[in-house]
Amino acid sequence: MDSDGPARQVRVPIGGAQRGGSGIPGGRRKQRVSMADVARLAGVSSQTVSRVANGHPGVVGATREQVLAAMRELGYRPNSAARALRYGQFNTIGVILFGLSSTGNSRTVEAIATHAAAEGYAITLIPIGIPTQDNVLGAFTRMGELAVDAVIVIIEVHLLDAGTVTLPPDVHVVVVDSDAGDRYSVVDTDQAEGARLAVRHLLDLGHHTVWHVTGPETSFASQRRAQAWRRALEEAGRPVPPPLHGDWSAESGYAAGLALAGEPGCTAVFASNDQMALGLLRALHERGLTVPDDVSVVGFDDIPDASCFIPPLTTVHQDFAEVGRRCVQGVLRQIREGGAARPGTDLVPVRLVVRDSTAPPRTRA
Amino acid sequence: MDSDGPARQVRVPIGGAQRGGSGIPGGRRKQRVSMADVARLAGVSSQTVSRVANGHPGVVGATREQVLAAMRELGYRPNSAARALRYGQFNTIGVILFGLSSTGNSRTVEAIATHAAAEGYAITLIPIGIPTQDNVLGAFTRMGELAVDAVIVIIEVHLLDAGTVTLPPDVHVVVVDSDAGDRYSVVDTDQAEGARLAVRHLLDLGHHTVWHVTGPETSFASQRRAQAWRRALEEAGRPVPPPLHGDWSAESGYAAGLALAGEPGCTAVFASNDQMALGLLRALHERGLTVPDDVSVVGFDDIPDASCFIPPLTTVHQDFAEVGRRCVQGVLRQIREGGAARPGTDLVPVRLVVRDSTAPPRTRA
DNA sequence: CGCTGTCGTGTTTACGTGAACATCACGAGC
DNA sequence: GCTCGTGATGTTCACGTAAACACGACAGCG
């Protein structure tokens, strides 16, 4: 099914699946090996098994060996539910999001999962299909029942604001992509700086002004980029062309590109993400305009494919891995220090990657 | 564990906790509200609270209301650890994968998460970062301790070692992208049919033969596609050009494209995924070759961007959502029927999406 | 009027684990 | 030889929930 992804080699038999539920219908009933079983076989108490299982000192070599042998023989595995109940924590972080379809989300989640795993935490995904407030509230409610110690929210938080969202007080939260830094602990890419870099780059090349294709209005990232684009133009004393509205998709970028192709004064475009830039490139190409000679294009994200666009795309590189890392870090700090969330915004720096889609302007007919 | 008296010191950091309410100075309260607390406030037994919480019948209206009021007042939320311990199941499905970076993986996982959520299951991600055997083994070992009722493996199964790994017998498994249908329950896209469609399409257009850019050798999907490509050519009695090896990335497709540009006999190329096709398009374009006039290109996956490539890409559409859906379905069936995995392969159909990157051949100079 | 069934609710118990405490054996110190 | 300490191991208990069972009240019915 999948298409890329690294390569490896090993082999596995996943459990002989010999006996599962022993046919007892109804779903419950689970014949698992417990510490008591191991203890019985090893001829010790279950507490000693516990000590061995957790590597506690104070178990003499011979006993330990006996217990380990019994564990192996029975295929003992600790029961995480019992453990969680005992300790009051799950070693799991919940991630609330709309979908994995956007490049940014999936890469951020991947980084979150990786870093969390390194710290001994697992990730639970809570997808929210349709971005209605009810759904979001529902997810937060369910969250309380879910086996998670903390939550990372990858959703525009303003969707949560309207009503009375009350996060369970004992669940720690970090939010991505939001301006709610005054209330929550926020981690985000430095959208404004990225947009500023893109605009400055184009102006420095000699373009009189820069057009802009936005993302959906509901996205904070999109809003931020558009806002910074406008400010950068204003600060340079340049005219601000009317922004074109996209929805992150290449198709929407294509539509915008067709419109821009009809604007003779347009020599430079900043697209709010790489996909829309791709659509833009196609539209300009179809209309007989050459990039970068006739029109320069800058994207945002630096997806891996960007280097193979025609022409290779100049774009703002986002460090999704770093965003994920900081989310995990922030959440773990809250868990460990036991305190409440520290409001504040943690900005991850960006950098401009210059490729072949930008050049000094050439006067168009 | 009431608030009075010196709270027992707990060594392990307690998830959540502390901030609960009515700040008792210095009092580290272990704060989760339990059924007992609700019961006390409502003046009933905890069993009655349990009945109300689970919507069991046999609780008279007035009592129910009282309990609900107490729940609201205290902000009661059921403890899923205790529940899991009691029931012996977690309502959670684990997903083992290498990464979310590939289009296929992330979209499949998204579909899995969505469908699982609809059935009341949460998804736990178990990423395997580095492709060493130890890591894979580790993940399977941890799996046993993880709070999951079943596992979906999105990894070439032959990567896992048969030797030491034993997945707990009471964990149900569905595997994606594998040929292990004889041992496991496998769900996969119909890779062979997809590749066949691609080749047939090109041959039907009049191309004498079709070149192929593969994915990594370790990928099952890639192997299948290459194999089906070869067979389709052989069945048509056409020569089989030497395959070019890529790694799913656009860059690798670009490299392959540069090589193919030097093959005058090459008029049609089937790339094993869309990203490599993108690289191919760029390389051909740079070498002054026109697609589809000089060379026809077909991809695989039908990523959303493919319609905005230059030119829009003819490609094989994979239904990732359906793959995810069937995975969840398969795993839930195993959980509910309580039986072992049913070996067998469940193929999700594909379809060819014809766009502008393919055309009848034109003799090249 | 008493027997019995039903309904609403309380009590007991077990799920698997691990901290706290109890016990036991053995050797050192007096 | 007796106490005392120390280290290894066993016993008790609580974590929060919910099934199983127990109990009391009340209605139907003879």
mmCIF file of C-alpha atoms in Angstrom, chain A:
data_model
loop_
_atom_site.group_PDB
_atom_site.id
_atom_site.type_symbol
_atom_site.label_atom_id
_atom_site.label_comp_id
_atom_site.label_asym_id
_atom_site.label_seq_id
_atom_site.Cartn_x
_atom_site.Cartn_y
_atom_site.Cartn_z
ATOM 1 C CA MET A 1 0.000 0.000 0.000
ATOM 2 C CA ASP A 2 2.353 2.623 0.994
ATOM 3 C CA SER A 3 4.597 4.432 -1.205
ATOM 4 C CA ASP A 4 7.685 5.615 0.337
ATOM 5 C CA GLY A 5 9.323 5.134 3.509
ATOM 6 C CA PRO A 6 12.536 3.575 4.315
ATOM 7 C CA ALA A 7 13.586 0.087 3.876
ATOM 8 C CA ARG A 8 14.604 -2.623 6.222
ATOM 9 C CA GLN A 9 14.673 -6.259 6.622
ATOM 10 C CA VAL A 10 13.918 -8.716 9.283
ATOM 11 C CA ARG A 11 11.244 -11.296 9.692
ATOM 12 C CA VAL A 12 8.430 -11.953 11.976
ATOM 13 C CA PRO A 13 5.831 -14.296 12.987
ATOM 14 C CA ILE A 14 3.358 -12.515 14.869
ATOM 15 C CA GLY A 15 2.255 -14.644 17.625
ATOM 16 C CA GLY A 16 0.986 -18.024 16.900
ATOM 17 C CA ALA A 17 -2.359 -16.797 17.987
ATOM 18 C CA GLN A 18 -2.939 -20.140 19.527
ATOM 19 C CA ARG A 19 -5.661 -19.444 21.909
ATOM 20 C CA GLY A 20 -7.354 -16.180 22.121
ATOM 21 C CA GLY A 21 -10.613 -15.903 23.836
ATOM 22 C CA SER A 22 -11.084 -19.617 24.086
ATOM 23 C CA GLY A 23 -14.341 -19.088 22.412
ATOM 24 C CA ILE A 24 -16.148 -17.291 25.112
ATOM 25 C CA PRO A 25 -18.441 -14.906 23.334
ATOM 26 C CA GLY A 26 -19.181 -11.443 24.458
ATOM 27 C CA GLY A 27 -15.747 -10.034 24.145
ATOM 28 C CA ARG A 28 -14.692 -9.935 27.725
ATOM 29 C CA ARG A 29 -12.768 -12.587 29.488
ATOM 30 C CA LYS A 30 -9.132 -12.653 28.951
ATOM 31 C CA GLN A 31 -6.956 -15.492 29.949
ATOM 32 C CA ARG A 32 -3.752 -13.704 30.570
ATOM 33 C CA VAL A 33 -0.806 -14.724 32.612
ATOM 34 C CA SER A 34 -0.570 -12.723 35.781
ATOM 35 C CA MET A 35 2.133 -12.297 38.350
ATOM 36 C CA ALA A 36 0.353 -14.790 40.528
ATOM 37 C CA ASP A 37 0.707 -17.443 37.845
ATOM 38 C CA VAL A 38 4.383 -16.773 37.480
ATOM 39 C CA ALA A 39 4.811 -16.748 41.233
ATOM 40 C CA ARG A 40 3.100 -20.070 41.560
ATOM 41 C CA LEU A 41 5.295 -21.694 38.957
ATOM 42 C CA ALA A 42 8.460 -20.195 40.342
ATOM 43 C CA GLY A 43 7.496 -21.082 43.876
ATOM 44 C CA VAL A 44 7.776 -17.553 45.181
ATOM 45 C CA SER A 45 5.392 -14.793 46.105
ATOM 46 C CA SER A 46 3.941 -12.466 43.565
ATOM 47 C CA GLN A 47 5.725 -9.587 45.199
ATOM 48 C CA THR A 48 9.026 -11.171 44.337
ATOM 49 C CA VAL A 49 7.864 -11.489 40.764
ATOM 50 C CA SER A 50 7.025 -7.829 40.837
ATOM 51 C CA ARG A 51 10.484 -7.005 42.095
ATOM 52 C CA VAL A 52 12.102 -8.989 39.362
ATOM 53 C CA ALA A 53 9.853 -7.520 36.729
ATOM 54 C CA ASN A 54 10.767 -4.006 37.758
ATOM 55 C CA GLY A 55 14.424 -4.658 38.304
ATOM 56 C CA HIS A 56 14.271 -3.836 41.957
ATOM 57 C CA PRO A 57 17.228 -4.851 44.065
ATOM 58 C CA GLY A 58 16.985 -7.273 46.893
ATOM 59 C CA VAL A 59 16.322 -10.419 44.961
ATOM 60 C CA VAL A 60 19.066 -12.965 45.128
ATOM 61 C CA GLY A 61 20.452 -14.375 41.903
ATOM 62 C CA ALA A 62 19.022 -17.853 42.067
ATOM 63 C CA THR A 63 15.520 -16.649 42.866
ATOM 64 C CA ARG A 64 15.681 -14.108 40.111
ATOM 65 C CA GLU A 65 16.658 -16.745 37.612
ATOM 66 C CA GLN A 66 13.836 -18.951 38.690
ATOM 67 C CA VAL A 67 11.351 -16.151 38.263
ATOM 68 C CA LEU A 68 12.703 -15.169 34.894
ATOM 69 C CA ALA A 69 12.488 -18.750 33.744
ATOM 70 C CA ALA A 70 8.886 -18.952 34.865
ATOM 71 C CA MET A 71 8.116 -15.703 33.086
ATOM 72 C CA ARG A 72 9.558 -17.025 29.894
ATOM 73 C CA GLU A 73 7.768 -20.300 30.184
ATOM 74 C CA LEU A 74 4.400 -18.714 30.714
ATOM 75 C CA GLY A 75 4.988 -15.822 28.403
ATOM 76 C CA TYR A 76 4.259 -13.330 31.105
ATOM 77 C CA ARG A 77 3.580 -9.739 30.130
ATOM 78 C CA PRO A 78 2.784 -7.043 32.636
ATOM 79 C CA ASN A 79 -0.745 -5.746 32.500
ATOM 80 C CA SER A 80 -0.621 -2.113 31.664
ATOM 81 C CA ALA A 81 -4.119 -1.436 32.895
ATOM 82 C CA ALA A 82 -3.268 -2.636 36.347
ATOM 83 C CA ARG A 83 -0.064 -0.715 36.225
ATOM 84 C CA ALA A 84 -1.805 2.444 35.136
ATOM 85 C CA LEU A 85 -4.348 2.006 37.878
ATOM 86 C CA ARG A 86 -1.663 1.495 40.445
ATOM 87 C CA TYR A 87 0.462 4.421 39.358
ATOM 88 C CA GLY A 88 -2.265 6.756 38.321
ATOM 89 C CA GLN A 89 -0.705 7.412 34.958
ATOM 90 C CA PHE A 90 -0.735 5.897 31.536
ATOM 91 C CA ASN A 91 2.482 6.906 29.905
ATOM 92 C CA THR A 92 0.439 8.029 26.983
ATOM 93 C CA ILE A 93 -0.040 11.346 25.271
ATOM 94 C CA GLY A 94 -3.182 12.122 23.333
ATOM 95 C CA VAL A 95 -3.061 14.053 20.084
ATOM 96 C CA ILE A 96 -6.208 15.784 18.911
ATOM 97 C CA LEU A 97 -6.317 16.725 15.257
ATOM 98 C CA PHE A 98 -8.567 17.083 12.274
ATOM 99 C CA GLY A 99 -6.671 14.913 9.937
ATOM 100 C CA LEU A 100 -3.349 13.607 8.832
ATOM 101 C CA SER A 101 -3.808 14.662 5.283
ATOM 102 C CA SER A 102 -1.827 17.830 5.490
ATOM 103 C CA THR A 103 1.892 17.508 5.198
ATOM 104 C CA GLY A 104 2.442 19.566 8.277
ATOM 105 C CA ASN A 105 0.158 17.563 10.489
ATOM 106 C CA SER A 106 1.464 14.194 9.562
ATOM 107 C CA ARG A 107 5.059 15.204 9.923
ATOM 108 C CA THR A 108 4.426 16.902 13.221
ATOM 109 C CA VAL A 109 2.598 13.865 14.509
ATOM 110 C CA GLU A 110 5.383 11.650 13.351
ATOM 111 C CA ALA A 111 7.892 13.718 15.282
ATOM 112 C CA ILE A 112 5.647 13.706 18.307
ATOM 113 C CA ALA A 113 5.327 9.955 18.168
ATOM 114 C CA THR A 114 9.038 9.469 17.800
ATOM 115 C CA HIS A 115 10.051 11.723 20.617
ATOM 116 C CA ALA A 116 7.329 10.469 22.884
ATOM 117 C CA ALA A 117 8.445 6.917 22.249
ATOM 118 C CA ALA A 118 11.969 7.868 23.187
ATOM 119 C CA GLU A 119 10.633 9.024 26.526
ATOM 120 C CA GLY A 120 8.611 5.916 27.063
ATOM 121 C CA TYR A 121 5.311 7.433 26.079
ATOM 122 C CA ALA A 122 2.886 6.164 23.517
ATOM 123 C CA ILE A 123 0.683 8.346 21.340
ATOM 124 C CA THR A 124 -3.054 8.115 21.095
ATOM 125 C CA LEU A 125 -4.669 9.762 18.120
ATOM 126 C CA ILE A 126 -8.023 11.423 18.513
ATOM 127 C CA PRO A 127 -9.210 12.462 15.093
ATOM 128 C CA ILE A 128 -11.998 14.951 14.728
ATOM 129 C CA GLY A 129 -13.772 14.448 11.492
ATOM 130 C CA ILE A 130 -15.726 17.573 10.983
ATOM 131 C CA PRO A 131 -14.483 20.724 12.583
ATOM 132 C CA THR A 132 -17.616 21.705 14.334
ATOM 133 C CA GLN A 133 -17.352 22.924 17.800
ATOM 134 C CA ASP A 134 -19.508 20.126 19.046
ATOM 135 C CA ASN A 135 -17.118 17.581 17.743
ATOM 136 C CA VAL A 136 -14.204 19.303 19.308
ATOM 137 C CA LEU A 137 -15.967 19.509 22.610
ATOM 138 C CA GLY A 138 -16.877 15.878 22.311
ATOM 139 C CA ALA A 139 -13.275 14.973 21.770
ATOM 140 C CA PHE A 140 -12.256 16.895 24.809
ATOM 141 C CA THR A 141 -14.901 15.217 26.836
ATOM 142 C CA ARG A 142 -13.890 11.799 25.652
ATOM 143 C CA MET A 143 -10.362 12.795 26.357
ATOM 144 C CA GLY A 144 -11.129 12.745 30.002
ATOM 145 C CA GLU A 145 -12.038 9.139 29.800
ATOM 146 C CA LEU A 146 -9.192 8.265 27.603
ATOM 147 C CA ALA A 147 -6.059 6.761 28.922
ATOM 148 C CA VAL A 148 -3.869 9.798 28.504
ATOM 149 C CA ASP A 149 -1.757 11.868 30.811
ATOM 150 C CA ALA A 150 -1.599 14.877 28.571
ATOM 151 C CA VAL A 151 -2.921 16.234 25.324
ATOM 152 C CA ILE A 152 -1.394 17.938 22.351
ATOM 153 C CA VAL A 153 -3.928 19.849 20.289
ATOM 154 C CA ILE A 154 -3.152 20.353 16.632
ATOM 155 C CA ILE A 155 -6.196 22.369 15.830
ATOM 156 C CA GLU A 156 -6.980 25.970 15.438
ATOM 157 C CA VAL A 157 -7.952 26.734 18.947
ATOM 158 C CA HIS A 158 -10.343 29.518 18.167
ATOM 159 C CA LEU A 159 -12.773 26.812 17.271
ATOM 160 C CA LEU A 160 -12.797 25.963 20.914
ATOM 161 C CA ASP A 161 -13.294 29.405 22.256
ATOM 162 C CA ALA A 162 -16.869 30.237 21.665
ATOM 163 C CA GLY A 163 -18.535 27.963 24.119
ATOM 164 C CA THR A 164 -17.557 26.793 27.481
ATOM 165 C CA VAL A 165 -14.713 24.530 26.824
ATOM 166 C CA THR A 166 -13.416 23.223 30.029
ATOM 167 C CA LEU A 167 -10.440 21.054 29.818
ATOM 168 C CA PRO A 168 -10.223 18.591 32.619
ATOM 169 C CA PRO A 169 -7.993 20.299 35.118
ATOM 170 C CA ASP A 170 -5.740 17.350 35.543
ATOM 171 C CA VAL A 171 -4.922 16.991 31.882
ATOM 172 C CA HIS A 172 -1.934 18.876 30.619
ATOM 173 C CA VAL A 173 -2.187 20.568 27.264
ATOM 174 C CA VAL A 174 0.072 21.944 24.599
ATOM 175 C CA VAL A 175 -1.413 23.585 21.537
ATOM 176 C CA VAL A 176 0.092 23.811 18.081
ATOM 177 C CA ASP A 177 -0.681 26.463 15.537
ATOM 178 C CA SER A 178 -2.625 28.988 17.493
ATOM 179 C CA ASP A 179 -2.519 32.446 18.968
ATOM 180 C CA ALA A 180 -3.782 31.259 22.302
ATOM 181 C CA GLY A 181 -0.413 31.733 23.890
ATOM 182 C CA ASP A 182 -1.997 33.820 26.601
ATOM 183 C CA ARG A 183 -4.016 30.909 27.881
ATOM 184 C CA TYR A 184 -2.239 27.808 26.731
ATOM 185 C CA SER A 185 1.226 26.608 26.207
ATOM 186 C CA VAL A 186 1.669 27.039 22.484
ATOM 187 C CA VAL A 187 4.304 25.701 20.137
ATOM 188 C CA ASP A 188 4.350 26.957 16.601
ATOM 189 C CA THR A 189 6.453 27.618 13.589
ATOM 190 C CA ASP A 190 7.434 31.245 13.262
ATOM 191 C CA GLN A 191 4.878 31.888 10.547
ATOM 192 C CA ALA A 192 5.304 35.638 10.546
ATOM 193 C CA GLU A 193 9.033 35.478 10.102
ATOM 194 C CA GLY A 194 8.645 32.939 7.313
ATOM 195 C CA ALA A 195 6.238 35.143 5.407
ATOM 196 C CA ARG A 196 8.441 38.147 5.998
ATOM 197 C CA LEU A 197 11.466 36.295 4.631
ATOM 198 C CA ALA A 198 9.527 35.298 1.538
ATOM 199 C CA VAL A 199 8.353 38.834 0.841
ATOM 200 C CA ARG A 200 11.713 40.412 1.579
ATOM 201 C CA HIS A 201 13.423 37.939 -0.708
ATOM 202 C CA LEU A 202 11.148 38.904 -3.576
ATOM 203 C CA LEU A 203 11.381 42.622 -2.917
ATOM 204 C CA ASP A 204 15.142 42.387 -2.653
ATOM 205 C CA LEU A 205 15.201 40.760 -6.058
ATOM 206 C CA GLY A 206 13.656 43.936 -7.367
ATOM 207 C CA HIS A 207 9.975 43.117 -7.574
ATOM 208 C CA HIS A 208 7.754 46.091 -7.013
ATOM 209 C CA THR A 209 5.272 44.166 -4.947
ATOM 210 C CA VAL A 210 4.239 40.615 -4.087
ATOM 211 C CA TRP A 211 0.893 38.960 -4.597
ATOM 212 C CA HIS A 212 -0.374 36.399 -2.143
ATOM 213 C CA VAL A 213 -2.398 33.206 -2.256
ATOM 214 C CA THR A 214 -3.747 32.469 1.210
ATOM 215 C CA GLY A 215 -4.746 29.248 2.890
ATOM 216 C CA PRO A 216 -8.213 28.752 4.351
ATOM 217 C CA GLU A 217 -9.418 31.558 6.549
ATOM 218 C CA THR A 218 -9.981 29.252 9.449
ATOM 219 C CA SER A 219 -6.328 28.397 9.672
ATOM 220 C CA PHE A 220 -4.199 30.375 12.017
ATOM 221 C CA ALA A 221 -1.087 29.605 10.087
ATOM 222 C CA SER A 222 -2.725 31.015 7.015
ATOM 223 C CA GLN A 223 -3.907 34.122 8.822
ATOM 224 C CA ARG A 224 -0.504 34.743 10.276
ATOM 225 C CA ARG A 225 1.241 34.397 6.980
ATOM 226 C CA ALA A 226 -1.190 36.690 5.230
ATOM 227 C CA GLN A 227 -0.888 39.247 7.982
ATOM 228 C CA ALA A 228 2.898 39.200 7.894
ATOM 229 C CA TRP A 229 2.867 39.398 4.107
ATOM 230 C CA ARG A 230 0.745 42.535 4.296
ATOM 231 C CA ARG A 231 2.884 44.121 6.957
ATOM 232 C CA ALA A 232 6.112 43.429 5.124
ATOM 233 C CA LEU A 233 4.736 45.165 2.055
ATOM 234 C CA GLU A 234 3.455 48.089 4.062
ATOM 235 C CA GLU A 235 6.732 48.501 5.874
ATOM 236 C CA ALA A 236 8.474 48.634 2.522
ATOM 237 C CA GLY A 237 5.971 51.195 1.339
ATOM 238 C CA ARG A 238 4.723 48.974 -1.437
ATOM 239 C CA PRO A 239 1.168 48.581 -2.663
ATOM 240 C CA VAL A 240 -0.737 45.627 -1.254
ATOM 241 C CA PRO A 241 -2.510 43.669 -3.985
ATOM 242 C CA PRO A 242 -5.755 41.946 -3.091
ATOM 243 C CA PRO A 243 -4.988 38.472 -1.728
ATOM 244 C CA LEU A 244 -6.331 35.426 -3.514
ATOM 245 C CA HIS A 245 -7.948 32.810 -1.338
ATOM 246 C CA GLY A 246 -6.993 29.178 -1.520
ATOM 247 C CA ASP A 247 -7.616 26.168 0.676
ATOM 248 C CA TRP A 248 -4.120 24.616 0.798
ATOM 249 C CA SER A 249 -4.871 22.336 -2.137
ATOM 250 C CA ALA A 250 -2.934 22.355 -5.364
ATOM 251 C CA GLU A 251 -6.214 22.773 -7.191
ATOM 252 C CA SER A 252 -6.950 25.998 -5.385
ATOM 253 C CA GLY A 253 -3.462 27.207 -6.204
ATOM 254 C CA TYR A 254 -4.159 26.399 -9.827
ATOM 255 C CA ALA A 255 -7.302 28.465 -9.798
ATOM 256 C CA ALA A 256 -5.434 31.351 -8.227
ATOM 257 C CA GLY A 257 -2.712 30.982 -10.803
ATOM 258 C CA LEU A 258 -5.174 31.273 -13.653
ATOM 259 C CA ALA A 259 -6.432 34.494 -12.139
ATOM 260 C CA LEU A 260 -2.949 35.873 -11.599
ATOM 261 C CA ALA A 261 -1.923 35.041 -15.123
ATOM 262 C CA GLY A 262 -4.383 37.700 -16.154
ATOM 263 C CA GLU A 263 -2.719 40.342 -13.995
ATOM 264 C CA PRO A 264 0.001 41.930 -16.111
ATOM 265 C CA GLY A 265 1.453 43.709 -13.111
ATOM 266 C CA CYS A 266 2.017 40.503 -11.230
ATOM 267 C CA THR A 267 5.668 39.461 -11.243
ATOM 268 C CA ALA A 268 5.959 37.813 -7.869
ATOM 269 C CA VAL A 269 3.664 35.552 -5.861
ATOM 270 C CA PHE A 270 3.940 34.212 -2.368
ATOM 271 C CA ALA A 271 1.804 31.100 -1.884
ATOM 272 C CA SER A 272 0.904 30.138 1.635
ATOM 273 C CA ASN A 273 2.023 26.550 1.098
ATOM 274 C CA ASP A 274 3.930 24.458 -1.392
ATOM 275 C CA GLN A 275 0.943 22.600 -2.749
ATOM 276 C CA MET A 276 -0.735 25.782 -3.831
ATOM 277 C CA ALA A 277 2.562 26.899 -5.292
ATOM 278 C CA LEU A 278 2.528 23.721 -7.338
ATOM 279 C CA GLY A 279 -0.888 24.579 -8.712
ATOM 280 C CA LEU A 280 0.341 28.068 -9.375
ATOM 281 C CA LEU A 281 3.263 26.776 -11.384
ATOM 282 C CA ARG A 282 0.985 24.650 -13.481
ATOM 283 C CA ALA A 283 -1.423 27.494 -14.185
ATOM 284 C CA LEU A 284 1.350 29.899 -15.124
ATOM 285 C CA HIS A 285 2.928 27.261 -17.319
ATOM 286 C CA GLU A 286 -0.347 26.609 -19.079
ATOM 287 C CA ARG A 287 -0.801 30.289 -19.706
ATOM 288 C CA GLY A 288 2.592 30.453 -21.332
ATOM 289 C CA LEU A 289 4.271 32.318 -18.526
ATOM 290 C CA THR A 290 7.738 31.266 -17.509
ATOM 291 C CA VAL A 291 8.773 30.886 -13.903
ATOM 292 C CA PRO A 292 10.886 32.633 -12.757
ATOM 293 C CA ASP A 293 11.439 34.865 -15.755
ATOM 294 C CA ASP A 294 7.914 36.170 -16.039
ATOM 295 C CA VAL A 295 6.714 35.441 -12.542
ATOM 296 C CA SER A 296 8.596 34.482 -9.404
ATOM 297 C CA VAL A 297 6.944 32.075 -6.971
ATOM 298 C CA VAL A 298 7.685 31.350 -3.335
ATOM 299 C CA GLY A 299 6.010 28.638 -1.302
ATOM 300 C CA PHE A 300 5.852 27.668 2.332
ATOM 301 C CA ASP A 301 6.673 24.357 4.075
ATOM 302 C CA ASP A 302 9.497 22.987 1.979
ATOM 303 C CA ILE A 303 7.922 19.632 1.373
ATOM 304 C CA PRO A 304 10.385 17.088 0.024
ATOM 305 C CA ASP A 305 8.835 17.264 -3.420
ATOM 306 C CA ALA A 306 9.456 20.980 -3.718
ATOM 307 C CA SER A 307 12.944 20.432 -5.054
ATOM 308 C CA CYS A 308 11.465 18.588 -8.009
ATOM 309 C CA PHE A 309 8.828 21.058 -9.016
ATOM 310 C CA ILE A 310 9.246 22.667 -12.408
ATOM 311 C CA PRO A 311 11.171 24.734 -11.647
ATOM 312 C CA PRO A 312 12.447 23.685 -8.203
ATOM 313 C CA LEU A 313 10.615 25.833 -5.710
ATOM 314 C CA THR A 314 11.996 28.580 -3.549
ATOM 315 C CA THR A 315 10.179 28.130 -0.267
ATOM 316 C CA VAL A 316 10.172 28.668 3.470
ATOM 317 C CA HIS A 317 11.421 25.656 5.331
ATOM 318 C CA GLN A 318 9.416 24.580 8.354
ATOM 319 C CA ASP A 319 10.985 22.342 10.907
ATOM 320 C CA PHE A 320 8.080 20.069 11.742
ATOM 321 C CA ALA A 321 10.292 17.679 13.590
ATOM 322 C CA GLU A 322 11.326 20.430 15.939
ATOM 323 C CA VAL A 323 7.745 21.458 16.492
ATOM 324 C CA GLY A 324 6.904 17.901 17.447
ATOM 325 C CA ARG A 325 9.894 17.671 19.702
ATOM 326 C CA ARG A 326 8.986 20.804 21.568
ATOM 327 C CA CYS A 327 5.408 19.691 21.977
ATOM 328 C CA VAL A 328 6.485 16.499 23.623
ATOM 329 C CA GLN A 329 8.995 18.327 25.712
ATOM 330 C CA GLY A 330 6.411 20.848 26.860
ATOM 331 C CA VAL A 331 3.890 18.236 27.734
ATOM 332 C CA LEU A 332 6.384 16.104 29.583
ATOM 333 C CA ARG A 333 7.546 19.070 31.575
ATOM 334 C CA GLN A 334 4.003 19.691 32.656
ATOM 335 C CA ILE A 335 3.537 16.083 33.609
ATOM 336 C CA ARG A 336 6.760 15.902 35.522
ATOM 337 C CA GLU A 337 6.617 19.206 37.268
ATOM 338 C CA GLY A 338 3.014 18.523 37.951
ATOM 339 C CA GLY A 339 2.132 22.136 37.467
ATOM 340 C CA ALA A 340 -0.422 23.742 35.292
ATOM 341 C CA ALA A 341 0.260 24.715 31.736
ATOM 342 C CA ARG A 342 2.520 27.677 31.388
ATOM 343 C CA PRO A 343 0.944 30.033 28.948
ATOM 344 C CA GLY A 344 3.343 31.285 26.351
ATOM 345 C CA THR A 345 4.319 30.796 22.759
ATOM 346 C CA ASP A 346 7.349 28.837 21.739
ATOM 347 C CA LEU A 347 8.341 29.794 18.206
ATOM 348 C CA VAL A 348 10.338 27.431 16.029
ATOM 349 C CA PRO A 349 12.540 29.325 13.575
ATOM 350 C CA VAL A 350 12.219 28.961 9.825
ATOM 351 C CA ARG A 351 14.608 29.533 6.994
ATOM 352 C CA LEU A 352 14.239 30.472 3.372
ATOM 353 C CA VAL A 353 15.372 27.879 0.870
ATOM 354 C CA VAL A 354 16.194 29.583 -2.408
ATOM 355 C CA ARG A 355 15.842 27.427 -5.496
ATOM 356 C CA ASP A 356 14.962 28.263 -9.065
ATOM 357 C CA SER A 357 11.468 29.688 -8.929
ATOM 358 C CA THR A 358 12.559 33.196 -8.059
ATOM 359 C CA ALA A 359 14.563 35.715 -10.029
ATOM 360 C CA PRO A 360 14.668 39.458 -10.649
ATOM 361 C CA PRO A 361 11.621 40.728 -12.517
ATOM 362 C CA ARG A 362 11.489 41.141 -16.244
ATOM 363 C CA THR A 363 9.024 43.546 -17.645
ATOM 364 C CA ARG A 364 6.054 41.741 -19.057
ATOM 365 C CA ALA A 365 4.390 42.758 -22.240
#
